[in-house]
Short mmCIF file of C-alpha atoms in Angstrom, two decimals:
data_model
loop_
_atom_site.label_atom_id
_atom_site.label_comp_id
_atom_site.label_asym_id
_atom_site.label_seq_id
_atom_site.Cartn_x
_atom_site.Cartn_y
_atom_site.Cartn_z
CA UNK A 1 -50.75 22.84 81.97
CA UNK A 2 -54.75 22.25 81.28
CA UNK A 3 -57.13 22.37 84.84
CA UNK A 4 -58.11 18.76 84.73
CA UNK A 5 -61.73 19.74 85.24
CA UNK A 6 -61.39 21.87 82.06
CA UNK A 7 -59.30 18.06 80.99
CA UNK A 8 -62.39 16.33 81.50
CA UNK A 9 -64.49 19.19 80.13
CA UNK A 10 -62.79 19.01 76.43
CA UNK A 11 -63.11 15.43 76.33
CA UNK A 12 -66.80 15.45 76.38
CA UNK A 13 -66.56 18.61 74.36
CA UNK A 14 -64.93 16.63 71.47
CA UNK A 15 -66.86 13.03 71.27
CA UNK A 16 -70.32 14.79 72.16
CA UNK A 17 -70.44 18.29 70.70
CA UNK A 18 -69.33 17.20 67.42
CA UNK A 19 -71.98 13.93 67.63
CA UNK A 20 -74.87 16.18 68.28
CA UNK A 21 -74.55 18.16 65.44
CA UNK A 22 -74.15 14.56 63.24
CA UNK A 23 -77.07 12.99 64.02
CA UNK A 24 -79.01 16.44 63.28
CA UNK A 25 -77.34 16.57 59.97
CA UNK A 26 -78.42 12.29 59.77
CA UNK A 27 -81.88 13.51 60.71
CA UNK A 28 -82.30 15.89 57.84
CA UNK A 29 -85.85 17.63 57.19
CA UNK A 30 -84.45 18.04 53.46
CA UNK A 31 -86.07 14.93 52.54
CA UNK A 32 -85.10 14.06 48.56
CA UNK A 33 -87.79 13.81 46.47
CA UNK A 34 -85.28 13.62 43.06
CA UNK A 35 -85.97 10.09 41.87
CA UNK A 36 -87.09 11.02 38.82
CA UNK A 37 -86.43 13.31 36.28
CA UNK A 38 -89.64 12.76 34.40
CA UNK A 39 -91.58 13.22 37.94
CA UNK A 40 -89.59 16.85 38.34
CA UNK A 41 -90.90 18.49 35.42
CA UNK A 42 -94.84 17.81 37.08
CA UNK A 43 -93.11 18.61 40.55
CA UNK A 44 -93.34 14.78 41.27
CA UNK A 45 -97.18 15.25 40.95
CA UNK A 46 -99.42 11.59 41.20
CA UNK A 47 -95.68 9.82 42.03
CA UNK A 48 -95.22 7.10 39.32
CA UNK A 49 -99.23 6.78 38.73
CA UNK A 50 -98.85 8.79 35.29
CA UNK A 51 -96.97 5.31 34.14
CA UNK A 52 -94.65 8.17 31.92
CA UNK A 53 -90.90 6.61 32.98
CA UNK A 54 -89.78 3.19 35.22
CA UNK A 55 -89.76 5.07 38.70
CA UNK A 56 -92.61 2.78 40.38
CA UNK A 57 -90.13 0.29 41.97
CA UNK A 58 -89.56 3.72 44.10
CA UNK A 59 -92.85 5.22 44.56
CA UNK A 60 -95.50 2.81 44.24
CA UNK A 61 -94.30 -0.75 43.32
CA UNK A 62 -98.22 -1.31 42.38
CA UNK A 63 -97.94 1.22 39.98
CA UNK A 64 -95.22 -1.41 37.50
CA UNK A 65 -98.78 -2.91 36.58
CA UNK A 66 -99.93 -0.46 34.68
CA UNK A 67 -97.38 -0.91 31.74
CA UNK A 68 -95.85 -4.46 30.39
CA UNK A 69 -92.26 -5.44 29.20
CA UNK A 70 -88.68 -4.79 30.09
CA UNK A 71 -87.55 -1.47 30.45
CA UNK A 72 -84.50 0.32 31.86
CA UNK A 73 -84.03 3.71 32.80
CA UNK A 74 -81.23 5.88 34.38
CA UNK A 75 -81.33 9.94 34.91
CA UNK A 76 -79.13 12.31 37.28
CA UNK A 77 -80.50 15.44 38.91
CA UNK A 78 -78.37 18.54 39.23
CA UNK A 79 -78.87 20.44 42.64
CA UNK A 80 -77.57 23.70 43.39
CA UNK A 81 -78.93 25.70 46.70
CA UNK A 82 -78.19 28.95 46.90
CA UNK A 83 -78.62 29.10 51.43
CA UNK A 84 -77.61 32.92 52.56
CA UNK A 85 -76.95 33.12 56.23
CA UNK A 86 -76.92 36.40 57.84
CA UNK A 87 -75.86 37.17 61.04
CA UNK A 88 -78.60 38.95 62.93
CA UNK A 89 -76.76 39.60 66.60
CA UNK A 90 -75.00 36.51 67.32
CA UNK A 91 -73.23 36.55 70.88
CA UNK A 92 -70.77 35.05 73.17
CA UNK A 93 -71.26 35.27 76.69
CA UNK A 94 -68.19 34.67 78.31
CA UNK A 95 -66.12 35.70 81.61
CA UNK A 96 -63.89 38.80 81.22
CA UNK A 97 -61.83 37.14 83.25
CA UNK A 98 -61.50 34.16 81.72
CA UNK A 99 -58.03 33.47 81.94
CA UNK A 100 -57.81 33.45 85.82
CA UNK A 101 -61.29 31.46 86.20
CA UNK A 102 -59.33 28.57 84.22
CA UNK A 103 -55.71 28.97 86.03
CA UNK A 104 -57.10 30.11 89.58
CA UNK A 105 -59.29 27.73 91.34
CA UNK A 106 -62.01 29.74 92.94
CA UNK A 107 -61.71 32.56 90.98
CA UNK A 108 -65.50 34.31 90.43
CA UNK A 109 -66.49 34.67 86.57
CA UNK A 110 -67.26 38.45 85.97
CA UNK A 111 -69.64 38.06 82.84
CA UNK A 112 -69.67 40.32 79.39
CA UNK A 113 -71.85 39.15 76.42
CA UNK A 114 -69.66 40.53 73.47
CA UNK A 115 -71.09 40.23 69.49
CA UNK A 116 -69.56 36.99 68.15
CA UNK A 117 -66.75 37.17 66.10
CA UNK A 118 -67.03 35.99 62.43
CA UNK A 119 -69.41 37.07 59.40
CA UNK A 120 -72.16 36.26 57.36
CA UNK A 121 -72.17 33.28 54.49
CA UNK A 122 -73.70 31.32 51.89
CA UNK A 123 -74.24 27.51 53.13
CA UNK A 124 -75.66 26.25 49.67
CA UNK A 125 -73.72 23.57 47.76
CA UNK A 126 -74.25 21.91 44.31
CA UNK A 127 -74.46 17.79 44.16
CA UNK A 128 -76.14 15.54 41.67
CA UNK A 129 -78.85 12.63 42.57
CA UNK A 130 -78.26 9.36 40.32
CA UNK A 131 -81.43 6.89 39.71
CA UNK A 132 -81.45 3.96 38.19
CA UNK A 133 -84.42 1.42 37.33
CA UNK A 134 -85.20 -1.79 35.99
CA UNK A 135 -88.54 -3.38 35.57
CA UNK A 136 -89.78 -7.07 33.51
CA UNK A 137 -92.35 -9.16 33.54
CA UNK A 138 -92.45 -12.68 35.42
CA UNK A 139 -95.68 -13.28 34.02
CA UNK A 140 -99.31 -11.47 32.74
CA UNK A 141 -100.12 -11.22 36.28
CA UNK A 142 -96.47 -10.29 38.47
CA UNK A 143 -93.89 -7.89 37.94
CA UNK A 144 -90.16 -7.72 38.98
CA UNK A 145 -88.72 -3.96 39.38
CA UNK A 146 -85.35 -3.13 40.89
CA UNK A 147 -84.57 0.66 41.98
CA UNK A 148 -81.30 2.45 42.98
CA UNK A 149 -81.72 6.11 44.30
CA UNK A 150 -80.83 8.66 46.88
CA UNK A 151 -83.39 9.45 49.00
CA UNK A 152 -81.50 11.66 51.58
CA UNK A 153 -78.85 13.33 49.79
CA UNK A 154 -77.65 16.41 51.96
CA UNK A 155 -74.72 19.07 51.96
CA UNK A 156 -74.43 22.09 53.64
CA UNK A 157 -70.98 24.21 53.51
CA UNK A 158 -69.74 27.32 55.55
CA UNK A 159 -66.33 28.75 55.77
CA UNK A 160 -63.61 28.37 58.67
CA UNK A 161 -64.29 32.36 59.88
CA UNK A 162 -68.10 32.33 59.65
CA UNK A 163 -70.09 33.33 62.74
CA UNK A 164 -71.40 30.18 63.03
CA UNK A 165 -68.27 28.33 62.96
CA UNK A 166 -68.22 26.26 66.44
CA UNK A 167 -72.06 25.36 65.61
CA UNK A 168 -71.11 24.05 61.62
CA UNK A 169 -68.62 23.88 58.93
CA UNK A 170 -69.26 21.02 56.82
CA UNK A 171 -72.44 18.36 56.77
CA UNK A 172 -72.71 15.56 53.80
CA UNK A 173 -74.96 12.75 54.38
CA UNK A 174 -75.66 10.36 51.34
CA UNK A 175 -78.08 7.28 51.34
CA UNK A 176 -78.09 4.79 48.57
CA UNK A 177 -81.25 2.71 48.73
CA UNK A 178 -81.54 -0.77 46.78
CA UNK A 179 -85.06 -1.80 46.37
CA UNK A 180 -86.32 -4.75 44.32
CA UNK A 181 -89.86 -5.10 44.67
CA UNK A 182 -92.67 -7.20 43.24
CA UNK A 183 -96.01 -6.32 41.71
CA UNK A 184 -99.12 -8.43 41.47
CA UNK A 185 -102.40 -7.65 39.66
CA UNK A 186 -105.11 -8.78 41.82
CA UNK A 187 -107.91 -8.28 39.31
CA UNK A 188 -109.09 -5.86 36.34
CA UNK A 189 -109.03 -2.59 39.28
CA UNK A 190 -106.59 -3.42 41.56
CA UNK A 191 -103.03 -4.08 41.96
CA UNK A 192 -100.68 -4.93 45.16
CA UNK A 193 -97.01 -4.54 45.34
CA UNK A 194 -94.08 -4.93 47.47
CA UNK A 195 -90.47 -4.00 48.58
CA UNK A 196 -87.73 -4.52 50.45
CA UNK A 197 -84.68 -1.63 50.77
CA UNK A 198 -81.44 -2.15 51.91
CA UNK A 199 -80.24 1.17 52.31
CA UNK A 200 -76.66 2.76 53.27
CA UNK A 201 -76.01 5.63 55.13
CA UNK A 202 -72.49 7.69 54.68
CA UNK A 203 -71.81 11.04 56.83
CA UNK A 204 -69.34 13.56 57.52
CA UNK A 205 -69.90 15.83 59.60
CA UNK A 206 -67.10 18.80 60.79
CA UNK A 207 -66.94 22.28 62.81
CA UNK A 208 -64.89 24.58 64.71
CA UNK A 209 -63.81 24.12 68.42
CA UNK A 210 -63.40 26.95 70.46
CA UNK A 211 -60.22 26.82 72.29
CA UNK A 212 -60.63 29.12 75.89
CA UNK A 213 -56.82 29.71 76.27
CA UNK A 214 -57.02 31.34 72.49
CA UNK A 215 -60.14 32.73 72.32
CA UNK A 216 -61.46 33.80 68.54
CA UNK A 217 -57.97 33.70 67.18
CA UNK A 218 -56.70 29.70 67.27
CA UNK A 219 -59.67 27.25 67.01
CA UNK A 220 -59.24 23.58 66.72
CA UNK A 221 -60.59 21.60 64.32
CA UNK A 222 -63.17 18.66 64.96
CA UNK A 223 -64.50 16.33 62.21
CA UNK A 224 -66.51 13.11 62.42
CA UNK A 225 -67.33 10.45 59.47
CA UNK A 226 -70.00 7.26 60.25
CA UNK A 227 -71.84 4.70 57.88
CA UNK A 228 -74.36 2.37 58.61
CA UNK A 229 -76.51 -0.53 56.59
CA UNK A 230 -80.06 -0.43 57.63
CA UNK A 231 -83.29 -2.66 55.87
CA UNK A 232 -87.29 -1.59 55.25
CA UNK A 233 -90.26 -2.09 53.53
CA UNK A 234 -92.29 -0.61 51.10
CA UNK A 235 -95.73 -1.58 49.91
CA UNK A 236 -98.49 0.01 47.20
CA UNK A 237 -101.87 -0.27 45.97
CA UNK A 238 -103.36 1.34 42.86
CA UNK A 239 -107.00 1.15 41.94
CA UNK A 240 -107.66 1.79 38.36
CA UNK A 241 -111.53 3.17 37.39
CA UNK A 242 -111.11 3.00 33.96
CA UNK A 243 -108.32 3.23 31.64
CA UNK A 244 -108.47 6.65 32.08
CA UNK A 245 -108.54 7.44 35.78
CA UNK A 246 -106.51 5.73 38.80
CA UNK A 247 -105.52 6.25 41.94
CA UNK A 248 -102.62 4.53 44.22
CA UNK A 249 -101.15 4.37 47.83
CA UNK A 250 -97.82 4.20 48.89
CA UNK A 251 -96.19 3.36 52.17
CA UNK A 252 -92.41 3.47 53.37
CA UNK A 253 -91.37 2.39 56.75
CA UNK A 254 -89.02 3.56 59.00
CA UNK A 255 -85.30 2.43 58.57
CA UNK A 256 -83.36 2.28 61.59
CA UNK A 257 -79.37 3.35 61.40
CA UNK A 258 -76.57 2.90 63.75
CA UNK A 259 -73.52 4.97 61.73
CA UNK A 260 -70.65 4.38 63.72
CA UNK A 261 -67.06 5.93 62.51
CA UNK A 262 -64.15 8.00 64.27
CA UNK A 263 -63.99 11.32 65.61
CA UNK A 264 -60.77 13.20 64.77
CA UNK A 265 -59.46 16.65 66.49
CA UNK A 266 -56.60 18.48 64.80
CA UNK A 267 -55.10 21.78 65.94
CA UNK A 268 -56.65 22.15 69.33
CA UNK A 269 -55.36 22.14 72.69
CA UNK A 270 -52.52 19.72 72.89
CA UNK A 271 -53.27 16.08 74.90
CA UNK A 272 -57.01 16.44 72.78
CA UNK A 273 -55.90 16.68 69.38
CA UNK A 274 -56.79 12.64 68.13
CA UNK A 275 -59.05 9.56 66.92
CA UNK A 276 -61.76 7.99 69.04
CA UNK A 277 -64.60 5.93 67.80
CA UNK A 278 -67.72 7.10 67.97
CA UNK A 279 -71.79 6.04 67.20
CA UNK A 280 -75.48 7.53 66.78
CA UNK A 281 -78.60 6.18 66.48
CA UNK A 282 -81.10 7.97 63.74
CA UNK A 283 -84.06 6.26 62.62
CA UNK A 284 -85.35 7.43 58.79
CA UNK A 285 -89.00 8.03 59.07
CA UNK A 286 -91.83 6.16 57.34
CA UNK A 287 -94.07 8.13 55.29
CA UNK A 288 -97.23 7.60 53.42
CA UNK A 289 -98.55 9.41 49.88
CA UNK A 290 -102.32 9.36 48.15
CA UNK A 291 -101.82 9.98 44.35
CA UNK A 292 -104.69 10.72 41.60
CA UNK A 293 -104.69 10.08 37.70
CA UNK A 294 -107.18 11.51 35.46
CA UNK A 295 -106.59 12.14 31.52
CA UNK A 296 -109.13 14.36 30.23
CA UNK A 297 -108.35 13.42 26.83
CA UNK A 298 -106.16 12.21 24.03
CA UNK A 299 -103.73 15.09 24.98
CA UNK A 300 -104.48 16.66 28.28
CA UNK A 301 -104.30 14.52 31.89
CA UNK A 302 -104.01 15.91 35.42
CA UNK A 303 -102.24 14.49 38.67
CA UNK A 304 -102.31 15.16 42.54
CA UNK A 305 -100.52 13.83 45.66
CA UNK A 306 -100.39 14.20 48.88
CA UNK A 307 -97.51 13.01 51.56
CA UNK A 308 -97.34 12.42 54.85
CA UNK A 309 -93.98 12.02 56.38
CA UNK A 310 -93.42 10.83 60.08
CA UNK A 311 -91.12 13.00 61.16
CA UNK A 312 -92.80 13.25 65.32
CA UNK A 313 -90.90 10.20 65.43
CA UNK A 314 -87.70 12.03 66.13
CA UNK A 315 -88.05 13.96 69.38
CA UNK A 316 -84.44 12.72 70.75
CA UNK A 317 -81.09 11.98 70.23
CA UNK A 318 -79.31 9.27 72.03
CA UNK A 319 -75.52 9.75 71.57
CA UNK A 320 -73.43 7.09 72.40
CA UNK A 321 -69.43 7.60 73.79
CA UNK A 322 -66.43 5.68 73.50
CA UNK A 323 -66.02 5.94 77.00
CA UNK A 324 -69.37 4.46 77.55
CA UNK A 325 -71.40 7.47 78.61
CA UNK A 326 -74.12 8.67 76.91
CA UNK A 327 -76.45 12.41 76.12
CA UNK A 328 -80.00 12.84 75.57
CA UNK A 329 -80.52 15.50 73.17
CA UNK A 330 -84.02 17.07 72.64
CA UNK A 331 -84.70 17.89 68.64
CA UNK A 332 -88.95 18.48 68.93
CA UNK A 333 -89.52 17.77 65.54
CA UNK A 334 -92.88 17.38 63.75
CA UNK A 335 -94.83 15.52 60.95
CA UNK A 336 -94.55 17.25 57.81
CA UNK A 337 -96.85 17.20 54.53
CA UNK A 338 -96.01 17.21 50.90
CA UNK A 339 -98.51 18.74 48.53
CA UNK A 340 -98.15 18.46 44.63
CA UNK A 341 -100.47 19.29 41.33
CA UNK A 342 -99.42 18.84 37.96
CA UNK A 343 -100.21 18.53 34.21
CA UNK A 344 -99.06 16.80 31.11
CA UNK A 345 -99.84 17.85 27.47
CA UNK A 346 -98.82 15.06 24.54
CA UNK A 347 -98.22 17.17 22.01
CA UNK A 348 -97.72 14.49 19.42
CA UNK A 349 -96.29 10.83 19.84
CA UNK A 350 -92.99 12.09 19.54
CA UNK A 351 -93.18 14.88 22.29
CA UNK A 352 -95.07 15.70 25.83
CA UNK A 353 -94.50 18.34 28.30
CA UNK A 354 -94.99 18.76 31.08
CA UNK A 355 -95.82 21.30 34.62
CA UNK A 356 -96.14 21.47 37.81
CA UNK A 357 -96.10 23.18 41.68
CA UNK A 358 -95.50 21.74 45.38
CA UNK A 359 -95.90 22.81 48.35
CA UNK A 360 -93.11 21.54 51.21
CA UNK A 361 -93.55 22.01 54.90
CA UNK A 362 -90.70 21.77 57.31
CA UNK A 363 -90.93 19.54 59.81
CA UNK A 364 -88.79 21.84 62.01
CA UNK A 365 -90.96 23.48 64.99
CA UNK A 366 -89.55 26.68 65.75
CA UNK A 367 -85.94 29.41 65.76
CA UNK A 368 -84.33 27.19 68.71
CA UNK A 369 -84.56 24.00 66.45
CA UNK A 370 -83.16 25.48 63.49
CA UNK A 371 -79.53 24.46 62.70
CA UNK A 372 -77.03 25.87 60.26
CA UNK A 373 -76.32 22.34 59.33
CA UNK A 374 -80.08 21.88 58.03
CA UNK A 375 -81.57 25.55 58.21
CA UNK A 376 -84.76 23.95 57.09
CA UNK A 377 -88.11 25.59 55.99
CA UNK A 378 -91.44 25.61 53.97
CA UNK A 379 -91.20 25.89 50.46
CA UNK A 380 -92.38 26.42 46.98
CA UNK A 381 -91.51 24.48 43.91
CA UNK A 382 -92.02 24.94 40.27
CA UNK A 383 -91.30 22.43 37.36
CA UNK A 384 -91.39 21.97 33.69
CA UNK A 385 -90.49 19.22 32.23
CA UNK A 386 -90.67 17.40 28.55
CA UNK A 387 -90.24 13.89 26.92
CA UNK A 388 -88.72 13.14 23.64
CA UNK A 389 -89.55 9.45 22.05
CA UNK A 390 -87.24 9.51 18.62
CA UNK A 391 -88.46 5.67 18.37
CA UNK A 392 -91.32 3.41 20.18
CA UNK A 393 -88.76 2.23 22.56
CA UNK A 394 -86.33 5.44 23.51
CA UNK A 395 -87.54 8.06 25.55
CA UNK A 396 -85.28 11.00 26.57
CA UNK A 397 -86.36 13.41 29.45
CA UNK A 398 -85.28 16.84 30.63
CA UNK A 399 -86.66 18.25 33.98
CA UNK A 400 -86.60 21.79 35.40
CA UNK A 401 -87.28 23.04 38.88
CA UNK A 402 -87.25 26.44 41.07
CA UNK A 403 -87.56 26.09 44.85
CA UNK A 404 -88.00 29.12 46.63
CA UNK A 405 -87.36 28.29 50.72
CA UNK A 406 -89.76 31.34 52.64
CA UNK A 407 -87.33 33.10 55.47
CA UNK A 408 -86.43 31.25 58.52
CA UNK A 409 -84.34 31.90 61.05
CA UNK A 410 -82.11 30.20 64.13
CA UNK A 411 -81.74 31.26 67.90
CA UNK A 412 -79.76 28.28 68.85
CA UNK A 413 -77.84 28.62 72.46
CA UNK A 414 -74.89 26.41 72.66
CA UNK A 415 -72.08 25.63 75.14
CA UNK A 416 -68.61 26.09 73.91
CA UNK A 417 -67.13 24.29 76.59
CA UNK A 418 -69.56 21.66 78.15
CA UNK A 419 -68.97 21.72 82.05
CA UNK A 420 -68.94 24.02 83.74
CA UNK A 421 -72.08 24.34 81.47
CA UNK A 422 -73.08 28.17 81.53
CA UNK A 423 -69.21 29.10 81.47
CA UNK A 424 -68.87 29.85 78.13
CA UNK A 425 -72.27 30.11 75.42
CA UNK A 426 -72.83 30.98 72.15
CA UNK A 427 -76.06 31.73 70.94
CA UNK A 428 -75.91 31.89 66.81
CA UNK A 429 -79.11 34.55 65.50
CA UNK A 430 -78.80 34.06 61.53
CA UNK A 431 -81.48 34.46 59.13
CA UNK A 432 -81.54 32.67 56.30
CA UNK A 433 -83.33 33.03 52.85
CA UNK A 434 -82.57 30.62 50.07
CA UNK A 435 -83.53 29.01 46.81
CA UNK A 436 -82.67 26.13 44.51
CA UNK A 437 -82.38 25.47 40.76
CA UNK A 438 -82.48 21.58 40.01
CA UNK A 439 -81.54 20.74 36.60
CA UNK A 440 -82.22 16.68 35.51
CA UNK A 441 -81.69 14.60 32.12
CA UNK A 442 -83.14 10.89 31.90
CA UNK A 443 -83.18 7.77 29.30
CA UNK A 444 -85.29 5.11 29.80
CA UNK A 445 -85.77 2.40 27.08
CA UNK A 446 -88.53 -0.83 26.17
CA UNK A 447 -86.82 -3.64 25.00
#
């Protein structure tokens, strides 16, 4: 027979423990920059200013004005992150007692903090980012471009005896975004342009739950999937010099998501194994990016950007119950900024290459915010990249990049059963160090 108070305990346990860990995964700092393979091999250096591929729908709808004509374009981006997590003192506080605290009403926890049982792992997984463009002309003065991309396409993976099993097993999130957007040339310098996204938002999110009558040797199994439809803006600007040097602006507003799905339990304590519905709110955040154009000469140009990405935005989480109650969960994140340089060399009409470097900040604030989910942190990229045109309307691109994420590490105190809250914790140390090799083929062609 369960204690109803330790009833009512796993109830909450399963429709919020499992939520909290959703949204974080929803409210990834692993923001995807992979909308073109073209843009990788310059690390995504000036966005789509260098007017080399049909990505401006994406990055700077402004930017469609600097070419003419139909073109189409499609590419996929191979992914794989290598994401070692090593356990660095994990522990479970817990009563020695346990058994008669949850049989015997009244019964005094005597405490022990005891290492946590489980090992080390490798949370890295490999997935591939699609794009797809389309751009035409309406007339010498308006442009029409359509884009379909992934802009938050995350996956983390740990298996069922790692040491940070009740805090994460699986996370996927994937967001399609449809954006057709319009360009206008305003005059010989400047250009306008504008967006609207429709973007949808697919998670699933699962973990271990730690079952007090079985302790470390029977967990249950908890697993949550959600989608959601949400709809932004995007606008852009580009101010052209002279033929030969530019610059543009780019904003992206926030897009506001309610995924709502079902919460399923499986092999836990009998009366809680089940479906409920379940919801969470998670807002994407706007950002903002400066790019610069400048070919030196026939052969040789250079390209900056800088991004801003409103990530202060999410401070909390509201998580939302079947049984209408609700949680407030603190997250403390901060704005983050994007900084890219690269280079392009036309070798001859048929063939250009191309380089590059970025610096990534987190927008993750300290240890206690760090989750295995998204065990986010600054980084350093490095991309090559080159174009083949066999004809005046083909073009065939291959991209290259290394990321190398600096150390980070997560001191994250949880409670494996919710109420009484301080009965049983687990507090996951892990260090992580990790790295990424992104691997991305393109065609786009001029009709």
């Amino acid at each position: 027979m369960i204690p109803q108070k330790l009833h009512c305990s796993l109830q909450v346990l399963g429709m919020a423990g499992l939520l909290i860990v959703a949204a974080q995964a929803n409210a990834s700092g692993l923001q995807i920059t992979e909308q073109s393979v073209t843009g990788l091999g310059r690390a995504f250096a000036g966005g789509s200013l260098a007017n080399d591929d049909a990505s401006a729908p994406h990055y700077n709808p402004a930017d469609m004005m600097l070419s003419s004509g139909m073109q189409a374009q499609a590419g996929i981006t191979f992914i794989g992150i290598s994401m070692d997590a090593q356990n660095a003192g994990s522990t479970t506080r817990l009563p020695a007692n346990l058994g008669d605290v949850l049989t015997k009403p009244g019964t005094l926890p005597v405490f022990v903090t005891i290492p946590s049982s489980g090992g080390s792992d490798d949370g890295g997984t490999d997935n591939f980012v699609p794009n797809g463009y389309y751009i035409m002309d309406i007339n010498d003065r308006t442009r029409f471009g359509l884009a379909v991309v992934a802009p938050f396409a995350v996956s983390t993976s740990y298996s069922n005896n790692w040491v940070g099993r009740y805090h994460a097993l699986d996370s996927e999130l994937t967001v399609i975004d449809i954006n057709p957007s319009i360009a206008y040339r305003v005059n010989d310098n400047l250009s306008l342009g504008f967006g609207v996204s429709a973007q949808y938002a697919d998670a699933k999110l699962t973990q271990a739950l730690f079952n007090p009558f079985t302790p470390f040797t029977k967990d249950g199994y908890a697993e949550v999937k959600g989608n959601d439809w949400g709809f932004g803006v995007n606008l852009g600007a580009t101010y052209e010099f002279d033929p030969d040097t530019r610059v543009g602006l780019s904003y992206r507003s926030q897009v506001k998501h309610t995924l709502e799905g079902d919460r399923s339990i499986s092999n836990y304590i009998p009366g809680r194994n089940g479906t409920v519905s379940a919801e969470v709110d998670w807002t994407a955040p706007d950002w903002a990016a400066l790019a610069a154009y400048k070919r030196l000469n026939p052969q040789w140009a250079v390209m900056a950007s800088v991004r801003w990405t409103n990530w202060s935005t999410f401070q909390n989480l509201d998580l939302k119950y079947a049984d209408g109650s609700s949680t407030l969960i603190e997250e403390n994140w901060e704005d983050s900024w994007s900084f890219n340089i690269g280079v392009s060399y036309d070798y001859t009409s048929d063939w250009t290459f191309r380089a590059g470097y970025v610096y990534d900040q987190t927008p993750v604030s300290s240890a206690e915010f760090t989750t295995p989910r998204i065990p986010d942190a600054n980084r350093n990229a490095f991309g090559l990249g080159f174009s083949y045109h066999p004809d005046k309307q083909l073009s065939v691109d291959f991209g290259y990049m290394y990321i190398d994420f600096e150390d980070a590490s997560s001191d994250n105190t949880i409670n494996l059963i919710p109420s009484p809250a301080g009965l049983i914790t687990d507090t996951l140390r892990v260090d992580y160090s990790g790295s990424g090799n992104l691997v991305g083929l393109q065609a786009s062609y001029r009709f």
